[in-house]
PDB file of C-alpha atoms in Angstrom:
ATOM      1  CA  UNK Y1429     149.698 202.982 -63.900  1.00  0.00           C
ATOM      2  CA  UNK Y1430     146.028 203.869 -64.127  1.00  0.00           C
ATOM      3  CA  UNK Y1431     145.436 201.229 -66.787  1.00  0.00           C
ATOM      4  CA  UNK Y1432     147.289 198.635 -64.712  1.00  0.00           C
ATOM      5  CA  UNK Y1433     145.155 199.413 -61.679  1.00  0.00           C
ATOM      6  CA  UNK Y1434     142.057 199.146 -63.826  1.00  0.00           C
ATOM      7  CA  UNK Y1435     143.339 195.798 -65.074  1.00  0.00           C
ATOM      8  CA  UNK Y1436     143.679 194.573 -61.498  1.00  0.00           C
ATOM      9  CA  UNK Y1437     140.218 195.710 -60.563  1.00  0.00           C
ATOM     10  CA  UNK Y1438     138.802 193.425 -63.247  1.00  0.00           C
ATOM     11  CA  UNK Y1439     139.005 190.136 -61.395  1.00  0.00           C
ATOM     12  CA  UNK Y1440     136.620 189.423 -64.150  1.00  0.00           C
ATOM     13  CA  UNK Y1441     136.522 186.125 -64.303  1.00  0.00           C
ATOM     14  CA  UNK Y1442     137.017 185.686 -60.651  1.00  0.00           C
ATOM     15  CA  UNK Y1443     133.771 183.914 -61.164  1.00  0.00           C
ATOM     16  CA  UNK Y1444     135.205 183.202 -64.629  1.00  0.00           C
ATOM     17  CA  UNK Y1445     133.501 180.520 -66.586  1.00  0.00           C
ATOM     18  CA  UNK Y1446     131.176 180.304 -63.645  1.00  0.00           C
ATOM     19  CA  UNK Y1447     129.079 183.246 -64.723  1.00  0.00           C
ATOM     20  CA  UNK Y1448     128.732 182.636 -68.417  1.00  0.00           C
ATOM     21  CA  UNK Y1449     125.814 180.226 -68.584  1.00  0.00           C
ATOM     22  CA  UNK Y1450     123.526 182.344 -66.462  1.00  0.00           C
ATOM     23  CA  UNK Y1451     123.436 184.966 -69.195  1.00  0.00           C
ATOM     24  CA  UNK Y1452     122.626 182.626 -72.041  1.00  0.00           C
ATOM     25  CA  UNK Y1453     119.300 183.389 -73.690  1.00  0.00           C
ATOM     26  CA  UNK Y1454     118.708 179.712 -74.361  1.00  0.00           C
ATOM     27  CA  UNK Y1455     120.377 176.481 -75.367  1.00  0.00           C
ATOM     28  CA  UNK Y1456     118.873 175.804 -78.790  1.00  0.00           C
ATOM     29  CA  UNK Y1457     120.787 176.225 -82.024  1.00  0.00           C
ATOM     30  CA  UNK Y1458     124.286 175.701 -80.636  1.00  0.00           C
ATOM     31  CA  UNK Y1459     126.220 173.548 -83.103  1.00  0.00           C
ATOM     32  CA  UNK Y1460     128.986 171.227 -82.021  1.00  0.00           C
ATOM     33  CA  UNK Y1461     132.320 171.710 -83.771  1.00  0.00           C
ATOM     34  CA  UNK Y1462     132.867 167.995 -84.371  1.00  0.00           C
ATOM     35  CA  UNK Y1463     136.491 168.335 -85.427  1.00  0.00           C
ATOM     36  CA  UNK Y1464     137.369 170.311 -82.305  1.00  0.00           C
ATOM     37  CA  UNK Y1465     135.414 167.874 -80.133  1.00  0.00           C
ATOM     38  CA  UNK Y1466     137.258 164.896 -81.634  1.00  0.00           C
ATOM     39  CA  UNK Y1467     140.576 166.621 -80.970  1.00  0.00           C
ATOM     40  CA  UNK Y1468     139.480 167.303 -77.402  1.00  0.00           C
ATOM     41  CA  UNK Y1469     138.597 163.640 -76.848  1.00  0.00           C
ATOM     42  CA  UNK Y1470     141.980 162.548 -78.208  1.00  0.00           C
ATOM     43  CA  UNK Y1471     143.762 165.110 -76.049  1.00  0.00           C
ATOM     44  CA  UNK Y1472     141.871 163.873 -72.996  1.00  0.00           C
ATOM     45  CA  UNK Y1473     142.269 160.172 -73.639  1.00  0.00           C
ATOM     46  CA  UNK Y1474     138.564 159.738 -74.252  1.00  0.00           C
ATOM     47  CA  UNK Y1475     137.430 161.418 -71.033  1.00  0.00           C
ATOM     48  CA  UNK Y1476     134.118 163.111 -71.774  1.00  0.00           C
ATOM     49  CA  UNK Y1477     134.329 165.603 -68.899  1.00  0.00           C
ATOM     50  CA  UNK Y1478     137.932 166.538 -69.680  1.00  0.00           C
ATOM     51  CA  UNK Y1479     136.972 167.018 -73.330  1.00  0.00           C
ATOM     52  CA  UNK Y1480     134.100 169.282 -72.255  1.00  0.00           C
ATOM     53  CA  UNK Y1481     136.489 171.505 -70.274  1.00  0.00           C
ATOM     54  CA  UNK Y1482     139.095 171.444 -73.058  1.00  0.00           C
ATOM     55  CA  UNK Y1483     136.543 172.339 -75.735  1.00  0.00           C
ATOM     56  CA  UNK Y1484     135.040 175.110 -73.623  1.00  0.00           C
ATOM     57  CA  UNK Y1485     138.444 176.718 -72.972  1.00  0.00           C
ATOM     58  CA  UNK Y1486     139.756 176.176 -76.500  1.00  0.00           C
ATOM     59  CA  UNK Y1487     136.780 176.953 -78.724  1.00  0.00           C
ATOM     60  CA  UNK Y1488     136.095 180.567 -77.844  1.00  0.00           C
ATOM     61  CA  UNK Y1489     134.513 179.861 -74.451  1.00  0.00           C
ATOM     62  CA  UNK Y1490     131.563 178.342 -76.319  1.00  0.00           C
ATOM     63  CA  UNK Y1491     129.761 176.629 -73.463  1.00  0.00           C
ATOM     64  CA  UNK Y1492     126.639 175.979 -75.532  1.00  0.00           C
ATOM     65  CA  UNK Y1493     128.666 174.239 -78.225  1.00  0.00           C
ATOM     66  CA  UNK Y1494     130.521 172.197 -75.606  1.00  0.00           C
ATOM     67  CA  UNK Y1495     127.234 171.144 -74.051  1.00  0.00           C
ATOM     68  CA  UNK Y1496     125.871 170.160 -77.454  1.00  0.00           C
ATOM     69  CA  UNK Y1497     128.959 168.042 -78.196  1.00  0.00           C
ATOM     70  CA  UNK Y1498     128.614 166.244 -74.895  1.00  0.00           C
ATOM     71  CA  UNK Y1499     124.908 165.675 -75.411  1.00  0.00           C
ATOM     72  CA  UNK Y1500     125.538 164.350 -78.933  1.00  0.00           C
ATOM     73  CA  UNK Y1501     127.892 161.750 -77.451  1.00  0.00           C
ATOM     74  CA  UNK Y1502     125.290 160.831 -74.857  1.00  0.00           C
ATOM     75  CA  UNK Y1503     122.577 160.431 -77.494  1.00  0.00           C
ATOM     76  CA  UNK Y1504     124.821 158.212 -79.615  1.00  0.00           C
ATOM     77  CA  UNK Y1505     125.702 156.046 -76.631  1.00  0.00           C
ATOM     78  CA  UNK Y1506     122.132 155.629 -75.393  1.00  0.00           C
ATOM     79  CA  UNK Y1507     120.089 155.789 -78.564  1.00  0.00           C
ATOM     80  CA  UNK Y1508     118.249 158.824 -77.203  1.00  0.00           C
ATOM     81  CA  UNK Y1509     117.483 161.940 -79.176  1.00  0.00           C
ATOM     82  CA  UNK Y1510     117.423 164.613 -76.488  1.00  0.00           C
ATOM     83  CA  UNK Y1511     117.955 168.267 -77.269  1.00  0.00           C
ATOM     84  CA  UNK Y1512     119.396 170.863 -74.943  1.00  0.00           C
ATOM     85  CA  UNK Y1513     115.906 172.307 -74.633  1.00  0.00           C
ATOM     86  CA  UNK Y1514     114.684 168.916 -73.410  1.00  0.00           C
ATOM     87  CA  UNK Y1515     117.408 168.830 -70.802  1.00  0.00           C
ATOM     88  CA  UNK Y1516     116.587 172.341 -69.672  1.00  0.00           C
ATOM     89  CA  UNK Y1517     113.014 171.204 -69.034  1.00  0.00           C
ATOM     90  CA  UNK Y1518     114.467 168.580 -66.719  1.00  0.00           C
ATOM     91  CA  UNK Y1519     116.593 171.135 -64.859  1.00  0.00           C
ATOM     92  CA  UNK Y1520     115.752 170.480 -61.191  1.00  0.00           C
ATOM     93  CA  UNK Y1521     116.593 174.031 -60.130  1.00  0.00           C
ATOM     94  CA  UNK Y1522     113.850 175.370 -62.324  1.00  0.00           C
ATOM     95  CA  UNK Y1523     111.398 174.587 -59.522  1.00  0.00           C
ATOM     96  CA  UNK Y1524     113.666 175.489 -56.598  1.00  0.00           C
ATOM     97  CA  UNK Y1525     112.685 178.949 -55.465  1.00  0.00           C
ATOM     98  CA  UNK Y1526     115.214 181.309 -53.863  1.00  0.00           C
ATOM     99  CA  UNK Y1527     114.383 183.194 -50.689  1.00  0.00           C
ATOM    100  CA  UNK Y1528     114.125 186.409 -52.668  1.00  0.00           C
ATOM    101  CA  UNK Y1529     111.072 187.108 -54.794  1.00  0.00           C
ATOM    102  CA  UNK Y1530     112.531 186.327 -58.213  1.00  0.00           C
ATOM    103  CA  UNK Y1531     115.383 184.425 -59.807  1.00  0.00           C
ATOM    104  CA  UNK Y1532     116.591 183.062 -63.122  1.00  0.00           C
ATOM    105  CA  UNK Y1533     116.713 179.581 -64.583  1.00  0.00           C
ATOM    106  CA  UNK Y1534     119.738 178.335 -66.476  1.00  0.00           C
ATOM    107  CA  UNK Y1535     118.221 179.444 -69.755  1.00  0.00           C
ATOM    108  CA  UNK Y1536     117.578 182.957 -68.499  1.00  0.00           C
ATOM    109  CA  UNK Y1537     113.854 182.522 -67.826  1.00  0.00           C
ATOM    110  CA  UNK Y1538     112.610 184.734 -64.992  1.00  0.00           C
ATOM    111  CA  UNK Y1539     110.785 182.858 -62.241  1.00  0.00           C
ATOM    112  CA  UNK Y1540     109.274 184.372 -59.098  1.00  0.00           C
ATOM    113  CA  UNK Y1541     108.604 182.934 -55.680  1.00  0.00           C
ATOM    114  CA  UNK Y1542     104.974 182.333 -54.804  1.00  0.00           C
ATOM    115  CA  UNK Y1543     103.537 182.071 -51.313  1.00  0.00           C
ATOM    116  CA  UNK Y1544     104.533 179.147 -49.140  1.00  0.00           C
ATOM    117  CA  UNK Y1545     100.929 178.019 -49.190  1.00  0.00           C
ATOM    118  CA  UNK Y1546     101.131 177.313 -52.911  1.00  0.00           C
ATOM    119  CA  UNK Y1547     100.225 173.740 -53.725  1.00  0.00           C
ATOM    120  CA  UNK Y1548     103.533 171.870 -53.829  1.00  0.00           C
ATOM    121  CA  UNK Y1549     101.955 168.911 -55.583  1.00  0.00           C
ATOM    122  CA  UNK Y1550     101.580 170.732 -58.881  1.00  0.00           C
ATOM    123  CA  UNK Y1551     103.287 169.019 -61.764  1.00  0.00           C
ATOM    124  CA  UNK Y1552     106.976 169.800 -62.090  1.00  0.00           C
ATOM    125  CA  UNK Y1553     108.953 170.253 -65.310  1.00  0.00           C
ATOM    126  CA  UNK Y1554     110.062 166.682 -64.762  1.00  0.00           C
ATOM    127  CA  UNK Y1555     106.545 165.289 -64.828  1.00  0.00           C
ATOM    128  CA  UNK Y1556     105.728 167.449 -67.835  1.00  0.00           C
ATOM    129  CA  UNK Y1557     108.765 166.008 -69.584  1.00  0.00           C
ATOM    130  CA  UNK Y1558     107.840 162.440 -68.706  1.00  0.00           C
ATOM    131  CA  UNK Y1559     104.582 162.373 -66.707  1.00  0.00           C
ATOM    132  CA  UNK Y1560     104.433 158.579 -66.630  1.00  0.00           C
ATOM    133  CA  UNK Y1561     107.213 157.874 -64.188  1.00  0.00           C
ATOM    134  CA  UNK Y1562     108.998 159.871 -61.528  1.00  0.00           C
ATOM    135  CA  UNK Y1563     111.511 157.060 -61.220  1.00  0.00           C
ATOM    136  CA  UNK Y1564     112.339 157.274 -64.889  1.00  0.00           C
ATOM    137  CA  UNK Y1565     112.808 161.012 -64.517  1.00  0.00           C
ATOM    138  CA  UNK Y1566     115.261 160.474 -61.676  1.00  0.00           C
ATOM    139  CA  UNK Y1567     117.197 157.992 -63.783  1.00  0.00           C
ATOM    140  CA  UNK Y1568     117.284 160.340 -66.752  1.00  0.00           C
ATOM    141  CA  UNK Y1569     118.238 163.248 -64.522  1.00  0.00           C
ATOM    142  CA  UNK Y1570     121.239 161.313 -63.273  1.00  0.00           C
ATOM    143  CA  UNK Y1571     122.284 160.594 -66.855  1.00  0.00           C
ATOM    144  CA  UNK Y1572     121.690 164.223 -67.750  1.00  0.00           C
ATOM    145  CA  UNK Y1573     123.982 165.436 -64.987  1.00  0.00           C
ATOM    146  CA  UNK Y1574     126.627 162.996 -66.117  1.00  0.00           C
ATOM    147  CA  UNK Y1575     126.179 163.979 -69.749  1.00  0.00           C
ATOM    148  CA  UNK Y1576     126.182 167.763 -69.413  1.00  0.00           C
ATOM    149  CA  UNK Y1577     127.731 168.457 -66.004  1.00  0.00           C
ATOM    150  CA  UNK Y1578     126.215 171.950 -66.096  1.00  0.00           C
ATOM    151  CA  UNK Y1579     127.161 174.264 -63.252  1.00  0.00           C
ATOM    152  CA  UNK Y1580     123.640 174.729 -61.905  1.00  0.00           C
ATOM    153  CA  UNK Y1581     125.036 177.007 -59.244  1.00  0.00           C
ATOM    154  CA  UNK Y1582     125.603 179.724 -61.807  1.00  0.00           C
ATOM    155  CA  UNK Y1583     121.896 180.367 -62.025  1.00  0.00           C
ATOM    156  CA  UNK Y1584     120.888 183.313 -59.874  1.00  0.00           C
ATOM    157  CA  UNK Y1585     119.575 180.920 -57.276  1.00  0.00           C
ATOM    158  CA  UNK Y1586     122.536 180.018 -55.064  1.00  0.00           C
ATOM    159  CA  UNK Y1587     120.466 179.011 -52.033  1.00  0.00           C
ATOM    160  CA  UNK Y1588     118.440 176.592 -54.130  1.00  0.00           C
ATOM    161  CA  UNK Y1589     121.610 175.288 -55.745  1.00  0.00           C
ATOM    162  CA  UNK Y1590     123.198 174.632 -52.354  1.00  0.00           C
ATOM    163  CA  UNK Y1591     120.139 172.681 -51.234  1.00  0.00           C
ATOM    164  CA  UNK Y1592     120.067 170.668 -54.445  1.00  0.00           C
ATOM    165  CA  UNK Y1593     123.770 169.802 -54.461  1.00  0.00           C
ATOM    166  CA  UNK Y1594     123.728 169.012 -50.739  1.00  0.00           C
ATOM    167  CA  UNK Y1595     121.064 166.425 -51.499  1.00  0.00           C
ATOM    168  CA  UNK Y1596     123.252 165.037 -54.288  1.00  0.00           C
ATOM    169  CA  UNK Y1597     126.127 164.720 -51.831  1.00  0.00           C
ATOM    170  CA  UNK Y1598     123.917 162.935 -49.308  1.00  0.00           C
ATOM    171  CA  UNK Y1599     123.014 160.399 -51.983  1.00  0.00           C
ATOM    172  CA  UNK Y1600     126.586 160.065 -53.244  1.00  0.00           C
ATOM    173  CA  UNK Y1601     129.333 161.460 -50.976  1.00  0.00           C
ATOM    174  CA  UNK Y1602     131.877 160.861 -53.759  1.00  0.00           C
ATOM    175  CA  UNK Y1603     130.108 163.117 -56.276  1.00  0.00           C
ATOM    176  CA  UNK Y1604     132.919 165.483 -57.244  1.00  0.00           C
ATOM    177  CA  UNK Y1605     130.780 167.731 -59.437  1.00  0.00           C
ATOM    178  CA  UNK Y1606     128.241 168.189 -56.639  1.00  0.00           C
ATOM    179  CA  UNK Y1607     130.947 169.509 -54.309  1.00  0.00           C
ATOM    180  CA  UNK Y1608     132.315 171.820 -56.998  1.00  0.00           C
ATOM    181  CA  UNK Y1609     128.884 173.139 -57.937  1.00  0.00           C
ATOM    182  CA  UNK Y1610     127.910 173.674 -54.307  1.00  0.00           C
ATOM    183  CA  UNK Y1611     131.175 175.532 -53.869  1.00  0.00           C
ATOM    184  CA  UNK Y1612     130.314 177.769 -56.816  1.00  0.00           C
ATOM    185  CA  UNK Y1613     126.979 178.585 -55.228  1.00  0.00           C
ATOM    186  CA  UNK Y1614     128.705 179.474 -51.972  1.00  0.00           C
ATOM    187  CA  UNK Y1615     131.085 181.739 -53.878  1.00  0.00           C
ATOM    188  CA  UNK Y1616     128.075 183.525 -55.322  1.00  0.00           C
ATOM    189  CA  UNK Y1617     127.005 184.172 -51.722  1.00  0.00           C
ATOM    190  CA  UNK Y1618     130.549 185.305 -50.847  1.00  0.00           C
ATOM    191  CA  UNK Y1619     130.954 182.359 -48.488  1.00  0.00           C
ATOM    192  CA  UNK Y1620     134.515 181.829 -49.644  1.00  0.00           C
ATOM    193  CA  UNK Y1621     135.540 179.722 -46.656  1.00  0.00           C
ATOM    194  CA  UNK Y1622     132.689 177.314 -47.317  1.00  0.00           C
ATOM    195  CA  UNK Y1623     133.418 177.314 -51.048  1.00  0.00           C
ATOM    196  CA  UNK Y1624     137.090 176.534 -50.517  1.00  0.00           C
ATOM    197  CA  UNK Y1625     136.138 173.653 -48.217  1.00  0.00           C
ATOM    198  CA  UNK Y1626     133.841 172.169 -50.872  1.00  0.00           C
ATOM    199  CA  UNK Y1627     136.428 172.490 -53.622  1.00  0.00           C
ATOM    200  CA  UNK Y1628     139.064 170.945 -51.349  1.00  0.00           C
ATOM    201  CA  UNK Y1629     136.747 167.997 -50.760  1.00  0.00           C
ATOM    202  CA  UNK Y1630     136.317 167.593 -54.515  1.00  0.00           C
ATOM    203  CA  UNK Y1631     140.091 167.625 -54.951  1.00  0.00           C
ATOM    204  CA  UNK Y1632     140.510 165.012 -52.222  1.00  0.00           C
ATOM    205  CA  UNK Y1633     138.143 162.746 -54.149  1.00  0.00           C
ATOM    206  CA  UNK Y1634     139.708 163.475 -57.548  1.00  0.00           C
ATOM    207  CA  UNK Y1635     143.152 165.151 -57.446  1.00  0.00           C
ATOM    208  CA  UNK Y1636     143.081 165.594 -61.239  1.00  0.00           C
ATOM    209  CA  UNK Y1637     139.879 167.659 -61.405  1.00  0.00           C
ATOM    210  CA  UNK Y1638     140.939 170.952 -63.006  1.00  0.00           C
ATOM    211  CA  UNK Y1639     137.630 172.793 -62.401  1.00  0.00           C
ATOM    212  CA  UNK Y1640     137.949 172.141 -58.652  1.00  0.00           C
ATOM    213  CA  UNK Y1641     141.435 173.672 -58.524  1.00  0.00           C
ATOM    214  CA  UNK Y1642     140.332 176.619 -60.634  1.00  0.00           C
ATOM    215  CA  UNK Y1643     137.244 177.238 -58.522  1.00  0.00           C
ATOM    216  CA  UNK Y1644     139.193 176.923 -55.278  1.00  0.00           C
ATOM    217  CA  UNK Y1645     141.618 179.440 -56.714  1.00  0.00           C
ATOM    218  CA  UNK Y1646     138.699 181.798 -57.258  1.00  0.00           C
ATOM    219  CA  UNK Y1647     137.725 181.483 -53.601  1.00  0.00           C
ATOM    220  CA  UNK Y1648     141.278 182.098 -52.413  1.00  0.00           C
ATOM    221  CA  UNK Y1649     141.650 184.984 -54.834  1.00  0.00           C
ATOM    222  CA  UNK Y1650     138.502 186.640 -53.510  1.00  0.00           C
ATOM    223  CA  UNK Y1651     139.819 186.078 -49.973  1.00  0.00           C
ATOM    224  CA  UNK Y1652     143.049 187.876 -50.961  1.00  0.00           C
ATOM    225  CA  UNK Y1653     145.112 184.712 -50.576  1.00  0.00           C
ATOM    226  CA  UNK Y1654     146.884 185.464 -53.833  1.00  0.00           C
ATOM    227  CA  UNK Y1655     149.686 182.976 -53.319  1.00  0.00           C
ATOM    228  CA  UNK Y1656     147.197 180.184 -52.707  1.00  0.00           C
ATOM    229  CA  UNK Y1657     145.145 181.297 -55.698  1.00  0.00           C
ATOM    230  CA  UNK Y1658     148.197 181.254 -57.959  1.00  0.00           C
ATOM    231  CA  UNK Y1659     149.040 177.726 -56.822  1.00  0.00           C
ATOM    232  CA  UNK Y1660     145.527 176.506 -57.614  1.00  0.00           C
ATOM    233  CA  UNK Y1661     145.303 178.287 -60.969  1.00  0.00           C
ATOM    234  CA  UNK Y1662     148.693 176.810 -61.866  1.00  0.00           C
ATOM    235  CA  UNK Y1663     147.557 173.309 -60.938  1.00  0.00           C
ATOM    236  CA  UNK Y1664     144.422 173.734 -63.048  1.00  0.00           C
ATOM    237  CA  UNK Y1665     146.638 174.782 -65.955  1.00  0.00           C
ATOM    238  CA  UNK Y1666     148.930 171.790 -65.437  1.00  0.00           C
ATOM    239  CA  UNK Y1667     145.944 169.460 -65.683  1.00  0.00           C
ATOM    240  CA  UNK Y1668     144.279 171.403 -68.511  1.00  0.00           C
ATOM    241  CA  UNK Y1669     146.794 173.587 -70.404  1.00  0.00           C
ATOM    242  CA  UNK Y1670     143.928 175.129 -72.368  1.00  0.00           C
ATOM    243  CA  UNK Y1671     142.150 176.646 -69.366  1.00  0.00           C
ATOM    244  CA  UNK Y1672     142.007 180.242 -70.606  1.00  0.00           C
ATOM    245  CA  UNK Y1673     140.252 181.605 -67.530  1.00  0.00           C
ATOM    246  CA  UNK Y1674     142.894 180.147 -65.219  1.00  0.00           C
ATOM    247  CA  UNK Y1675     145.584 182.056 -67.123  1.00  0.00           C
ATOM    248  CA  UNK Y1676     143.482 185.220 -67.021  1.00  0.00           C
ATOM    249  CA  UNK Y1677     142.873 185.052 -63.278  1.00  0.00           C
ATOM    250  CA  UNK Y1678     146.443 184.015 -62.510  1.00  0.00           C
ATOM    251  CA  UNK Y1679     147.648 187.139 -64.281  1.00  0.00           C
ATOM    252  CA  UNK Y1680     145.739 189.316 -61.842  1.00  0.00           C
ATOM    253  CA  UNK Y1681     146.795 187.334 -58.775  1.00  0.00           C
ATOM    254  CA  UNK Y1682     150.457 187.448 -59.834  1.00  0.00           C
ATOM    255  CA  UNK Y1683     150.363 191.201 -60.267  1.00  0.00           C
ATOM    256  CA  UNK Y1684     148.578 191.792 -56.970  1.00  0.00           C
ATOM    257  CA  UNK Y1685     151.014 189.550 -55.099  1.00  0.00           C
ATOM    258  CA  UNK Y1686     154.317 190.634 -56.600  1.00  0.00           C
ATOM    259  CA  UNK Y1687     153.675 193.577 -58.936  1.00  0.00           C
ATOM    260  CA  UNK Y1688     155.192 191.391 -61.673  1.00  0.00           C
ATOM    261  CA  UNK Y1689     153.663 193.008 -64.737  1.00  0.00           C
ATOM    262  CA  UNK Y1690     155.786 190.934 -67.128  1.00  0.00           C
ATOM    263  CA  UNK Y1691     154.484 187.585 -65.863  1.00  0.00           C
ATOM    264  CA  UNK Y1692     150.967 188.964 -65.639  1.00  0.00           C
ATOM    265  CA  UNK Y1693     151.121 190.153 -69.226  1.00  0.00           C
ATOM    266  CA  UNK Y1694     152.418 186.776 -70.376  1.00  0.00           C
ATOM    267  CA  UNK Y1695     149.402 185.064 -68.811  1.00  0.00           C
ATOM    268  CA  UNK Y1696     147.015 187.607 -70.320  1.00  0.00           C
ATOM    269  CA  UNK Y1697     148.416 186.976 -73.786  1.00  0.00           C
ATOM    270  CA  UNK Y1698     148.189 183.234 -73.234  1.00  0.00           C
ATOM    271  CA  UNK Y1699     144.547 183.551 -72.172  1.00  0.00           C
ATOM    272  CA  UNK Y1700     143.839 185.575 -75.301  1.00  0.00           C
ATOM    273  CA  UNK Y1701     145.592 183.013 -77.509  1.00  0.00           C
ATOM    274  CA  UNK Y1702     143.329 180.323 -76.045  1.00  0.00           C
ATOM    275  CA  UNK Y1703     140.220 182.229 -77.045  1.00  0.00           C
ATOM    276  CA  UNK Y1704     139.347 184.283 -73.966  1.00  0.00           C
ATOM    277  CA  UNK Y1705     137.352 186.956 -75.765  1.00  0.00           C
ATOM    278  CA  UNK Y1706     137.563 189.416 -72.898  1.00  0.00           C
ATOM    279  CA  UNK Y1707     141.364 189.306 -72.932  1.00  0.00           C
ATOM    280  CA  UNK Y1708     141.440 189.519 -76.725  1.00  0.00           C
ATOM    281  CA  UNK Y1709     139.372 192.702 -76.602  1.00  0.00           C
ATOM    282  CA  UNK Y1710     141.292 194.055 -73.613  1.00  0.00           C
ATOM    283  CA  UNK Y1711     144.628 193.681 -75.391  1.00  0.00           C
ATOM    284  CA  UNK Y1712     143.249 195.695 -78.293  1.00  0.00           C
ATOM    285  CA  UNK Y1713     142.037 198.464 -75.999  1.00  0.00           C
ATOM    286  CA  UNK Y1714     143.814 201.530 -74.690  1.00  0.00           C
ATOM    287  CA  UNK Y1715     143.908 199.990 -71.219  1.00  0.00           C
ATOM    288  CA  UNK Y1716     145.738 196.963 -72.579  1.00  0.00           C
ATOM    289  CA  UNK Y1717     148.348 198.923 -74.533  1.00  0.00           C
ATOM    290  CA  UNK Y1718     151.040 198.477 -71.865  1.00  0.00           C
ATOM    291  CA  UNK Y1719     150.753 194.691 -72.148  1.00  0.00           C
ATOM    292  CA  UNK Y1720     150.156 194.599 -75.894  1.00  0.00           C
ATOM    293  CA  UNK Y1721     153.412 196.497 -76.481  1.00  0.00           C
ATOM    294  CA  UNK Y1722     155.445 194.513 -73.956  1.00  0.00           C
ATOM    295  CA  UNK Y1723     158.110 192.297 -75.460  1.00  0.00           C
TER     296      UNK Y1723
END
């Protein structure tokens, strides 16, 4: 019983894939598994974003590799030769300061807030990347967001992320990723009601967007609406059967709702089989023995 309770307390991945990028030391040197990427594209009917999600869930939660695959496709299509380091330099949140004194960029770089009187006209990472044209930067930034679809909200700068994605939504009210990413930022601030509303808006725009269902499930899960969370995790799995984190989180929600350890264990094992390293390690541990030995 103790190990089961400990299992339930690990709503680990309640922020699931959401929290992984913020701990990355950097983006360089992340090879794309071309065979796996090709399989993902076939599985997804050529959809680049679907392939990104499929690859990430299937290939050991390798977000850096998934990003590199997506960027490789973008470079081939446009004739560019950008690296992930280049794209990080263009990260708009790098210059958005949180209300607290310090925060982190996507690559893990520590940045600290300076006084409000600081000269706001100083050159930004964008102008350093391409000092000749702000307009060109904006165009490339749009392509970058389309190419990588990075969850900027996972940086430890949720207030800045909300402001940035709100501006995106003002420019394009149909921007599904902007709603999802703003919702992730709100989840980081424990504004689950606001997060759920954003994810619901994303779903209304695109009813086949697995990350929106998964992320809304996270918000419901954190709000103790386990039945609603299970429904959203299940929908995410229906759309993307390789969503390891959705299986992992559904396991916890199922157990908390109905004490159904058999179904929970089945989902845990499925998550592990899809490459969720946490669940793989957990099943090998003493805490996971009850599930590991369940037939």
